[in-house]
């Protein structure tokens, strides 16, 4: 079993055990960090918005057009913005680091 | 001027569950009005995932969000519900007593309803424009920052910054460009999820020097609030620049917010309305809550659960609407009286004689 690192909105870094085949959104939510995942991973709500730390960006599958379209509806995206529900955890991602993005009101 | 409407039941929310409540109430001869802040019917199914397949509606191996709403509308057609769309229910006031409840409901459009029972089928709350989490944005709202365009004239001769890449952003860019002093469209990438024709028109305006298109996101606002003077924009590489503007129009779609429901005295449990599981009634007799908005031990936010809740709430609502009448349990397959209500049995008197 690997881990992912999650930096919350107060800047605190958490190391979470990660299970293969789970969405990164689900892993973060299961550890009770403040990420709502309101649509359950359907790429509809954008509440799982994270910033992926630079070295990991290229190791992820590129975002689909559907994910890009959902990111279009988020106000504070950056180059390294991704939706955590669209990233499936696999052993190659052991050590992945993401930062929770600010939530829209 | 306020309009006054007298009816049996008001349903707050025209999502799938509110719609099915019309059916269950209709079978019991109860008339209903529905109010929804969205300009269209169908709640989450129609707004968030009209094209996506749903696989767990009993009897439908697969149906799309919009397909389900269209079917529900056909199913409730015989009961001729009245829809009040684009209106938010703001006030809910109790007039009667526990045995004979009466309620007064007011909307932000100035309508006043008086009714004998209320069914809150408000899902995740009212659909409202998403607000960017930019510092001090509240201080400029309705003076420099607008989430919708009510009167175009208000923006004449202003420097306008529109943010977003969907149809709303593109449509308002094209509509406001002719009357703006200057217009800038800002989006995170050079690709749009909007009608190609609008995108082409926008690009032509940019090519002709009639407006600007920039890449980036607004991260700050400048000017002595409530007067907006400029927006600070961050590019992908982290560098920033300023766009002078008196008006900022962010178009990031809708999100669901609890809204006025919090003020209706319903003893919310984590933003949900607690109900019993016999009648799905709240702590206030005569007010029911069904669908995603309610909470009880074991609650599942599924459409099928909401349908079941609607049926039981309707049974109890009948007591309030027709206190003197006894309720008989009937099946739609075999009850002539129910079939008449559904308009599926022709009036026997008009039936042609057998030959
Ligand atoms: C992407 C996605 C996929 C889903 N897939 C499934 C699935 O496969 N199966 C399933 O069973 N469920 C699914 N769901 C959940 C399902 O859509 C909800 O359970 C269902 O929509 C709840 O219906 P509802 O009528 O209770 O509320 P909603 O559909 O949320 O409708 C509530 C309506 O009330 C309105 N409203 C609220 N407050 C007010 C007010 N004060 N004044 C006026 N109007 C108001 C809102 O604007 C809204 O239109 C999915 C949800 C999403 C987002
Ligand atoms: S959980 Fe809704 S978009 Fe990811």
Coordinates of C-alpha atoms and ligand atoms in Angstrom, one line a residue:
Chain A
X1 CA 0.0 0.0 0.0
X2 CA 1.3 3.5 -0.9
X3 CA 0.6 7.0 0.3
X4 CA -0.5 10.3 -1.0
X5 CA 0.3 13.7 0.6
X6 CA -2.4 16.3 0.9
X7 CA -1.9 19.9 1.8
X8 CA -5.1 21.3 3.3
X9 CA -6.3 24.9 3.0
X10 CA -4.5 25.9 6.2
X11 CA -1.2 24.7 4.6
X12 CA -0.9 21.6 6.8
X13 CA 0.4 18.5 5.1
X14 CA -1.3 15.1 5.7
X15 CA 0.1 11.7 4.6
X16 CA -2.7 9.3 3.7
X17 CA -2.6 5.6 3.0
X18 CA -3.9 5.0 -0.5
X19 CA -5.6 1.9 -2.0
X20 CA -5.1 1.0 -5.6
X21 CA -8.2 1.6 -7.8
X22 CA -9.7 4.3 -5.5
X23 CA -10.2 7.8 -6.8
X24 CA -7.9 10.3 -5.1
X25 CA -11.1 12.2 -4.2
X26 CA -12.4 9.2 -2.3
X27 CA -9.1 8.7 -0.5
X28 CA -9.0 12.3 0.7
X29 CA -12.7 12.3 1.7
X30 CA -12.3 9.0 3.5
X31 CA -9.6 10.5 5.7
X32 CA -12.0 13.3 6.6
X33 CA -10.2 16.1 5.0
X34 CA -12.5 18.9 3.9
X35 CA -13.3 17.9 0.3
X36 CA -16.9 17.4 -0.4
X37 CA -17.0 15.5 -3.7
X38 CA -20.6 16.4 -3.9
X39 CA -21.4 14.6 -7.2
X40 CA -19.7 11.4 -6.0
X41 CA -17.0 11.5 -8.7
X42 CA -19.2 12.2 -11.8
X43 CA -17.1 15.1 -12.9
X44 CA -20.1 17.4 -12.4
X45 CA -19.5 19.5 -9.2
X46 CA -15.9 20.6 -9.3
X47 CA -15.7 20.4 -5.5
X48 CA -12.8 18.0 -5.7
X49 CA -10.5 20.6 -7.3
X50 CA -6.8 20.2 -6.3
X51 CA -3.5 21.6 -7.4
X52 CA -1.0 18.8 -8.3
X53 CA 2.6 19.3 -7.2
X54 CA 4.9 20.0 -10.2
X55 CA 6.8 16.7 -10.4
X56 CA 3.6 14.6 -10.5
X57 CA 1.8 16.6 -13.1
X58 CA 3.4 14.6 -16.0
X59 CA 2.9 11.3 -14.4
X60 CA -0.9 11.6 -14.4
X61 CA -3.2 10.7 -17.3
X62 CA -3.9 14.0 -19.1
X63 CA -7.3 15.5 -18.3
X64 CA -10.1 14.4 -20.6
X65 CA -12.1 17.1 -22.4
X66 CA -14.9 16.5 -19.9
X67 CA -12.6 17.2 -17.0
X68 CA -11.2 20.3 -18.8
X69 CA -14.8 21.5 -19.3
X70 CA -15.6 21.1 -15.6
X71 CA -12.4 23.0 -14.7
X72 CA -13.6 25.8 -17.0
X73 CA -16.4 26.3 -14.4
X74 CA -14.0 26.9 -11.5
X75 CA -12.8 30.4 -10.6
X76 CA -9.3 29.9 -9.3
X77 CA -7.7 27.3 -11.5
X78 CA -4.0 27.1 -12.2
X79 CA -1.9 25.2 -14.7
X80 CA -1.7 22.3 -12.3
X81 CA -5.4 22.2 -11.5
X82 CA -7.0 18.7 -11.6
X83 CA -10.2 17.1 -10.3
X84 CA -9.3 14.5 -7.7
X85 CA -12.2 12.3 -8.7
X86 CA -10.7 11.9 -12.1
X87 CA -7.4 10.5 -10.8
X88 CA -7.4 6.8 -10.0
X89 CA -4.7 5.8 -7.5
X90 CA -2.2 3.3 -8.8
X91 CA 1.1 2.2 -7.3
X92 CA 3.0 4.5 -9.7
X93 CA 1.4 7.4 -7.9
X94 CA 2.9 6.4 -4.5
X95 CA 4.0 9.7 -2.9
X96 CA 1.6 11.9 -5.1
X97 CA 1.3 15.4 -3.6
X98 CA -1.8 17.6 -4.0
X99 CA -3.1 20.8 -2.4
X100 CA -6.8 21.4 -1.8
X101 CA -8.0 24.4 -3.9
X102 CA -10.1 27.2 -2.3
X103 CA -13.9 26.5 -2.4
X104 CA -16.3 28.7 -4.2
X105 CA -19.1 30.4 -2.2
Chain B
X1 CA -47.9 44.4 -6.3
X2 CA -48.1 41.0 -4.8
X3 CA -50.2 38.2 -6.2
X4 CA -52.2 36.0 -3.8
X5 CA -52.7 32.3 -4.5
X6 CA -54.9 30.0 -2.5
X7 CA -54.1 26.2 -2.9
X8 CA -54.0 22.9 -1.1
X9 CA -50.2 22.3 -1.1
X10 CA -47.1 24.2 -2.1
X11 CA -44.1 22.2 -3.2
X12 CA -40.8 23.9 -2.8
X13 CA -38.5 22.6 -5.5
X14 CA -39.4 21.1 -8.9
X15 CA -36.7 18.4 -8.9
X16 CA -37.7 14.7 -9.6
X17 CA -39.0 14.2 -6.1
X18 CA -41.1 17.4 -6.0
X19 CA -42.6 16.3 -9.4
X20 CA -43.5 12.9 -8.2
X21 CA -45.1 14.4 -5.1
X22 CA -47.6 16.1 -7.5
X23 CA -48.6 12.6 -8.7
X24 CA -49.1 11.1 -5.3
X25 CA -51.0 14.2 -4.1
X26 CA -53.1 14.2 -7.3
X27 CA -54.3 10.7 -6.7
X28 CA -55.7 11.9 -3.4
X29 CA -57.4 14.9 -5.1
X30 CA -54.9 17.4 -3.6
X31 CA -53.9 20.3 -5.8
X32 CA -50.4 21.6 -5.8
X33 CA -48.3 24.5 -6.9
X34 CA -44.5 24.1 -7.4
X35 CA -41.9 26.9 -7.0
X36 CA -38.3 26.6 -8.2
X37 CA -35.6 29.2 -8.5
X38 CA -34.4 27.6 -11.7
X39 CA -35.9 28.8 -14.9
X40 CA -36.5 25.1 -15.9
X41 CA -38.1 22.0 -14.4
X42 CA -36.1 19.0 -13.2
X43 CA -33.7 20.0 -10.4
X44 CA -30.3 18.3 -10.4
X45 CA -31.3 15.8 -13.2
X46 CA -32.1 18.6 -15.6
X47 CA -29.5 21.1 -14.5
X48 CA -26.5 19.0 -13.7
X49 CA -26.7 15.8 -15.7
X50 CA -29.4 15.9 -18.4
X51 CA -27.5 13.6 -20.8
X52 CA -26.0 11.2 -18.2
X53 CA -27.5 7.8 -17.8
X54 CA -29.2 6.7 -14.5
X55 CA -29.3 3.0 -13.9
X56 CA -31.2 2.7 -10.6
X57 CA -34.7 3.9 -11.3
X58 CA -36.9 0.9 -10.7
X59 CA -38.4 -0.4 -14.0
X60 CA -35.9 1.6 -16.1
X61 CA -32.7 -0.3 -16.9
X62 CA -31.3 3.0 -18.1
X63 CA -32.7 6.5 -18.5
X64 CA -31.0 9.9 -18.8
X65 CA -31.5 12.7 -16.3
X66 CA -33.7 14.7 -18.8
X67 CA -35.5 11.5 -19.9
X68 CA -36.6 10.9 -16.4
X69 CA -37.9 14.4 -16.0
X70 CA -39.7 14.3 -19.3
X71 CA -41.4 11.0 -18.2
X72 CA -42.4 12.5 -14.8
X73 CA -43.9 15.5 -16.5
X74 CA -46.0 13.1 -18.7
X75 CA -47.0 11.2 -15.6
X76 CA -48.2 14.2 -13.7
X77 CA -49.9 15.9 -16.7
X78 CA -53.4 14.8 -15.6
X79 CA -53.1 16.7 -12.4
X80 CA -52.2 20.0 -14.1
X81 CA -49.8 21.4 -11.5
X82 CA -48.9 25.0 -11.7
X83 CA -45.2 25.9 -11.9
X84 CA -43.7 29.1 -10.7
X85 CA -40.2 29.1 -12.2
X86 CA -37.4 31.5 -11.7
X87 CA -38.7 32.3 -8.2
X88 CA -37.1 31.6 -4.8
X89 CA -39.3 30.7 -1.9
X90 CA -38.2 33.1 0.8
X91 CA -40.7 33.1 3.6
X92 CA -42.6 30.3 5.2
X93 CA -44.9 31.3 8.0
X94 CA -47.2 29.2 10.1
X95 CA -50.8 30.5 10.5
X96 CA -52.9 27.7 11.9
X97 CA -52.4 25.3 14.8
X98 CA -51.1 21.7 14.9
X99 CA -54.5 20.2 14.1
X100 CA -55.4 22.6 11.4
X101 CA -52.2 23.9 10.0
X102 CA -52.2 26.7 7.5
X103 CA -49.2 28.4 5.9
X104 CA -48.2 31.5 4.1
X105 CA -45.4 31.3 1.6
X106 CA -43.8 34.2 -0.1
X107 CA -41.4 34.3 -3.0
X108 CA -38.8 36.8 -4.1
X109 CA -41.0 37.7 -7.0
X110 CA -43.7 39.0 -4.6
X111 CA -46.1 36.0 -4.8
X112 CA -48.0 35.0 -1.7
X113 CA -49.4 31.5 -1.3
X114 CA -51.8 30.3 1.4
X115 CA -52.0 26.6 1.8
X116 CA -52.8 23.7 4.1
X117 CA -49.6 21.8 3.8
X118 CA -46.1 22.4 2.5
X119 CA -43.8 19.9 0.9
X120 CA -40.1 20.9 0.9
X121 CA -38.4 19.0 -1.9
X122 CA -35.5 21.4 -2.1
X123 CA -32.7 18.9 -2.8
X124 CA -29.3 20.5 -2.1
X125 CA -30.9 23.9 -1.8
X126 CA -31.5 26.7 -4.4
X127 CA -29.4 26.7 -7.5
X128 CA -27.4 30.0 -7.4
X129 CA -24.5 31.4 -9.4
X130 CA -21.1 30.3 -8.1
X131 CA -19.2 33.0 -6.4
X132 CA -15.4 33.1 -6.9
X133 CA -13.6 32.9 -3.6
X134 CA -11.7 36.2 -4.2
X135 CA -10.9 38.3 -1.3
X136 CA -13.2 41.3 -0.6
X137 CA -15.5 40.3 -3.5
X138 CA -18.6 40.8 -1.3
X139 CA -17.7 44.5 -1.0
X140 CA -18.2 45.0 -4.7
X141 CA -21.3 42.9 -5.3
X142 CA -24.1 44.6 -7.1
X143 CA -22.0 47.7 -7.6
X144 CA -19.0 46.3 -9.6
X145 CA -19.5 42.5 -9.5
X146 CA -22.6 41.0 -10.9
X147 CA -23.5 37.3 -11.3
X148 CA -26.3 37.9 -13.8
X149 CA -27.3 40.6 -16.2
X150 CA -30.7 42.1 -15.3
X151 CA -30.6 45.3 -17.3
X152 CA -28.0 45.7 -20.1
X153 CA -28.4 49.5 -20.0
X154 CA -26.7 49.5 -16.6
X155 CA -23.5 48.5 -18.3
X156 CA -23.5 51.1 -21.1
X157 CA -20.1 53.0 -21.5
X158 CA -18.5 50.9 -18.8
X159 CA -15.3 48.9 -19.0
X160 CA -16.4 45.4 -18.5
X161 CA -14.5 42.2 -17.7
X162 CA -16.3 38.9 -18.3
X163 CA -14.8 35.7 -17.0
X164 CA -15.7 32.2 -18.1
X165 CA -15.7 29.9 -21.2
X166 CA -19.3 28.7 -21.4
X167 CA -22.4 29.9 -23.2
X168 CA -23.3 32.5 -20.6
X169 CA -19.8 34.1 -20.9
X170 CA -19.8 34.1 -24.7
X171 CA -23.4 35.3 -25.1
X172 CA -23.0 38.2 -22.7
X173 CA -19.7 39.1 -24.3
X174 CA -21.5 39.4 -27.7
X175 CA -24.5 41.2 -26.2
X176 CA -22.6 43.7 -24.1
X177 CA -19.6 44.4 -26.4
X178 CA -21.6 47.0 -28.6
X179 CA -22.5 49.1 -25.6
X180 CA -19.5 48.7 -23.4
X181 CA -16.7 51.3 -23.4
X182 CA -14.4 48.4 -23.5
X183 CA -14.8 44.7 -23.0
X184 CA -12.4 42.0 -22.1
X185 CA -13.2 38.3 -22.0
X186 CA -11.0 36.3 -19.7
X187 CA -10.8 32.5 -19.6
X188 CA -8.4 29.9 -18.2
X189 CA -7.6 28.4 -21.6
X190 CA -8.0 29.2 -25.3
X191 CA -10.9 26.7 -25.8
X192 CA -14.6 27.1 -25.0
X193 CA -17.6 25.0 -24.2
X194 CA -20.0 27.3 -26.0
X195 CA -21.8 27.4 -29.3
X196 CA -19.1 27.5 -32.1
X197 CA -20.9 30.3 -33.8
X198 CA -20.6 32.6 -30.7
X199 CA -16.9 31.6 -30.3
X200 CA -16.3 32.6 -34.0
X201 CA -18.1 35.9 -33.6
X202 CA -16.0 36.7 -30.4
X203 CA -12.8 35.8 -32.2
X204 CA -13.8 38.1 -35.1
X205 CA -14.3 41.0 -32.7
X206 CA -10.9 40.4 -31.1
X207 CA -9.3 40.3 -34.6
X208 CA -11.0 43.6 -35.5
X209 CA -9.7 45.2 -32.3
X210 CA -13.2 45.7 -30.9
X211 CA -12.5 43.7 -27.7
X212 CA -9.8 41.8 -25.9
X213 CA -9.5 38.1 -25.0
X214 CA -7.0 37.3 -22.3
X215 CA -5.9 34.0 -20.6
X216 CA -5.9 33.8 -16.8
X217 CA -8.0 34.0 -13.7
X218 CA -9.1 36.9 -11.5
X219 CA -7.3 36.6 -8.2
X220 CA -7.9 40.1 -6.7
X221 CA -10.0 43.3 -7.0
X222 CA -8.9 46.9 -6.7
X223 CA -10.7 50.1 -6.0
X224 CA -12.3 51.9 -3.0
X225 CA -15.2 49.5 -2.4
X226 CA -18.0 49.6 -3.5
X227 CA -16.3 51.2 -6.5
X228 CA -14.5 48.6 -8.6
X229 CA -11.5 50.0 -10.6
X230 CA -9.5 47.0 -11.8
X231 CA -9.2 43.2 -11.5
X232 CA -5.9 41.5 -10.8
X233 CA -5.4 38.6 -13.2
X234 CA -3.0 35.7 -12.8
X235 CA -1.6 33.9 -15.8
X236 CA -0.7 30.2 -15.9
X237 CA 3.0 31.0 -15.3
X238 CA 2.1 32.8 -12.0
X239 CA 2.7 36.3 -13.3
X240 CA 0.0 38.8 -12.8
X241 CA -1.4 41.9 -14.6
X242 CA -4.3 44.3 -14.1
X243 CA -7.4 44.8 -16.2
X244 CA -9.0 48.2 -15.6
X245 CA -12.8 47.7 -15.2
X246 CA -15.8 49.1 -13.5
X247 CA -17.8 45.9 -14.0
X248 CA -16.8 42.3 -13.4
X249 CA -19.2 39.5 -14.6
X250 CA -18.0 36.0 -13.5
X251 CA -19.9 33.2 -15.2
X252 CA -18.9 29.9 -13.5
X253 CA -22.2 28.2 -13.6
X254 CA -24.5 27.3 -10.7
X255 CA -24.0 25.7 -7.3
X256 CA -26.6 24.6 -4.7
X257 CA -27.0 26.7 -1.6
X258 CA -29.3 26.0 1.3
X259 CA -30.7 29.6 1.2
X260 CA -33.7 30.8 3.1
X261 CA -34.7 27.2 4.3
X262 CA -32.3 27.8 7.3
X263 CA -34.7 30.4 8.6
X264 CA -37.9 28.4 8.6
X265 CA -37.5 27.0 12.1
X266 CA -37.1 23.4 11.0
X267 CA -34.3 22.4 13.5
X268 CA -31.8 21.6 10.8
X269 CA -29.3 18.7 11.2
X270 CA -26.1 19.6 9.2
X271 CA -28.1 21.7 6.7
X272 CA -30.7 18.9 6.2
X273 CA -34.3 18.8 7.5
X274 CA -34.9 16.1 10.1
X275 CA -38.2 14.1 9.5
X276 CA -39.9 11.0 10.8
X277 CA -39.9 8.0 8.6
X278 CA -43.6 7.3 8.8
X279 CA -44.9 10.5 7.1
X280 CA -41.7 12.4 6.4
X281 CA -43.1 15.3 8.4
X282 CA -40.8 17.9 10.0
X283 CA -41.0 19.2 13.6
X284 CA -43.7 21.5 12.3
X285 CA -47.0 19.6 11.6
X286 CA -48.1 20.2 8.1
X287 CA -44.6 20.8 6.7
X288 CA -43.0 17.8 5.0
X289 CA -39.5 17.3 3.7
X290 CA -38.8 14.8 1.0
X291 CA -35.9 13.9 -1.3
X292 CA -32.3 15.0 -0.9
X293 CA -33.1 17.8 1.6
X294 CA -34.3 15.6 4.4
X295 CA -32.5 13.5 7.0
X296 CA -33.4 10.5 9.1
X297 CA -31.3 7.5 10.3
X298 CA -30.3 5.4 7.2
X299 CA -31.2 8.1 4.7
X300 CA -29.9 7.5 1.2
X301 CA -29.9 10.4 -1.3
X302 CA -31.4 8.4 -4.1
X303 CA -34.3 9.4 -6.4
X304 CA -36.1 6.2 -5.6
X305 CA -36.1 6.9 -1.9
X306 CA -37.5 10.4 -2.6
X307 CA -40.4 8.8 -4.5
X308 CA -41.3 6.6 -1.6
X309 CA -41.1 9.5 0.8
X310 CA -43.5 11.5 -1.5
X311 CA -46.1 8.7 -1.4
X312 CA -46.1 8.6 2.4
X313 CA -46.1 12.4 2.9
X314 CA -49.1 12.7 0.6
X315 CA -51.1 10.3 2.8
X316 CA -50.6 12.5 5.8
X317 CA -51.1 15.7 3.8
X318 CA -54.5 14.4 2.9
X319 CA -55.5 14.6 6.6
X320 CA -54.8 18.3 6.6
X321 CA -56.4 19.0 3.3
X322 CA -59.5 16.9 3.9
X323 CA -59.8 16.5 7.7
X324 CA -63.3 15.0 7.4
X325 CA -62.6 12.4 4.6
X326 CA -61.4 8.9 5.2
X327 CA -58.6 7.7 3.0
X328 CA -59.0 4.4 1.2
X329 CA -56.0 2.5 0.0
X330 CA -56.3 1.8 -3.8
X331 CA -54.2 0.6 -6.7
X332 CA -54.0 2.5 -9.9
X333 CA -54.3 -0.8 -11.8
X334 CA -57.7 -1.6 -10.5
X335 CA -59.3 1.5 -9.0
X336 CA -61.8 3.1 -11.4
X337 CA -61.8 6.3 -9.3
X338 CA -58.0 6.6 -9.6
X339 CA -58.1 5.8 -13.3
X340 CA -60.6 8.6 -13.8
X341 CA -58.3 11.0 -12.1
X342 CA -55.5 9.9 -14.4
X343 CA -57.8 10.3 -17.4
X344 CA -57.3 6.7 -18.5
X345 CA -61.0 5.6 -18.3
X346 CA -63.4 7.3 -20.6
X347 CA -66.5 8.5 -18.8
X348 CA -68.8 5.4 -18.9
X349 CA -71.8 7.5 -19.8
X350 CA -70.1 8.5 -23.1
X351 CA -69.0 5.0 -24.0
X352 CA -70.5 3.8 -27.3
X353 CA -73.0 1.0 -26.8
X354 CA -71.9 -2.5 -27.5
X355 CA -73.1 -4.0 -30.7
Ligands
LIG1 C1 -24.0 13.9 -11.4 C2 -25.1 13.2 -10.6 C3 -25.5 11.9 -10.8 C4 -26.5 11.3 -10.0 N1 -26.8 10.0 -10.2 C5 -27.9 9.5 -9.5 C6 -28.3 8.1 -9.8 O1 -27.7 7.4 -10.7 N2 -29.3 7.6 -9.1 C7 -30.0 8.4 -8.1 O2 -31.0 7.9 -7.5 N3 -29.6 9.7 -7.8 C8 -28.6 10.2 -8.5 N4 -28.2 11.5 -8.2 C9 -28.8 12.2 -7.2 C10 -30.2 12.7 -7.6 O3 -30.0 13.6 -8.7 C11 -30.8 13.5 -6.5 O4 -31.1 12.5 -5.4 C12 -32.2 14.1 -6.9 O5 -32.0 15.1 -7.9 C13 -32.9 14.7 -5.7 O6 -34.1 15.2 -6.1 P1 -34.8 16.3 -5.3 O7 -36.1 16.5 -6.1 O8 -34.9 15.9 -3.9 O9 -33.9 17.6 -5.4 P2 -33.2 18.4 -6.5 O10 -33.1 17.6 -7.8 O11 -31.9 18.9 -5.9 O12 -34.1 19.6 -6.8 C14 -34.4 20.6 -5.8 C15 -34.9 21.8 -6.5 O13 -35.3 22.7 -5.4 C16 -35.0 24.0 -5.8 N5 -35.0 24.9 -4.6 C17 -34.3 24.7 -3.4 N6 -34.6 25.6 -2.5 C18 -35.5 26.5 -3.1 C19 -36.2 27.7 -2.7 N7 -36.0 28.2 -1.5 N8 -37.0 28.3 -3.6 C20 -37.1 27.8 -4.8 N9 -36.5 26.7 -5.3 C21 -35.7 26.0 -4.4 C22 -33.7 23.9 -6.4 O14 -33.4 25.0 -7.3 C23 -33.8 22.6 -7.2 O15 -34.2 22.8 -8.6 C24 -27.1 12.1 -9.0 C25 -26.7 13.4 -8.8 C26 -25.7 14.0 -9.5 C27 -25.3 15.4 -9.3
LIG2 S1 -16.4 14.9 -7.1 FE1 -17.6 16.1 -8.3 S2 -16.3 16.7 -9.8 FE2 -15.1 15.5 -8.6

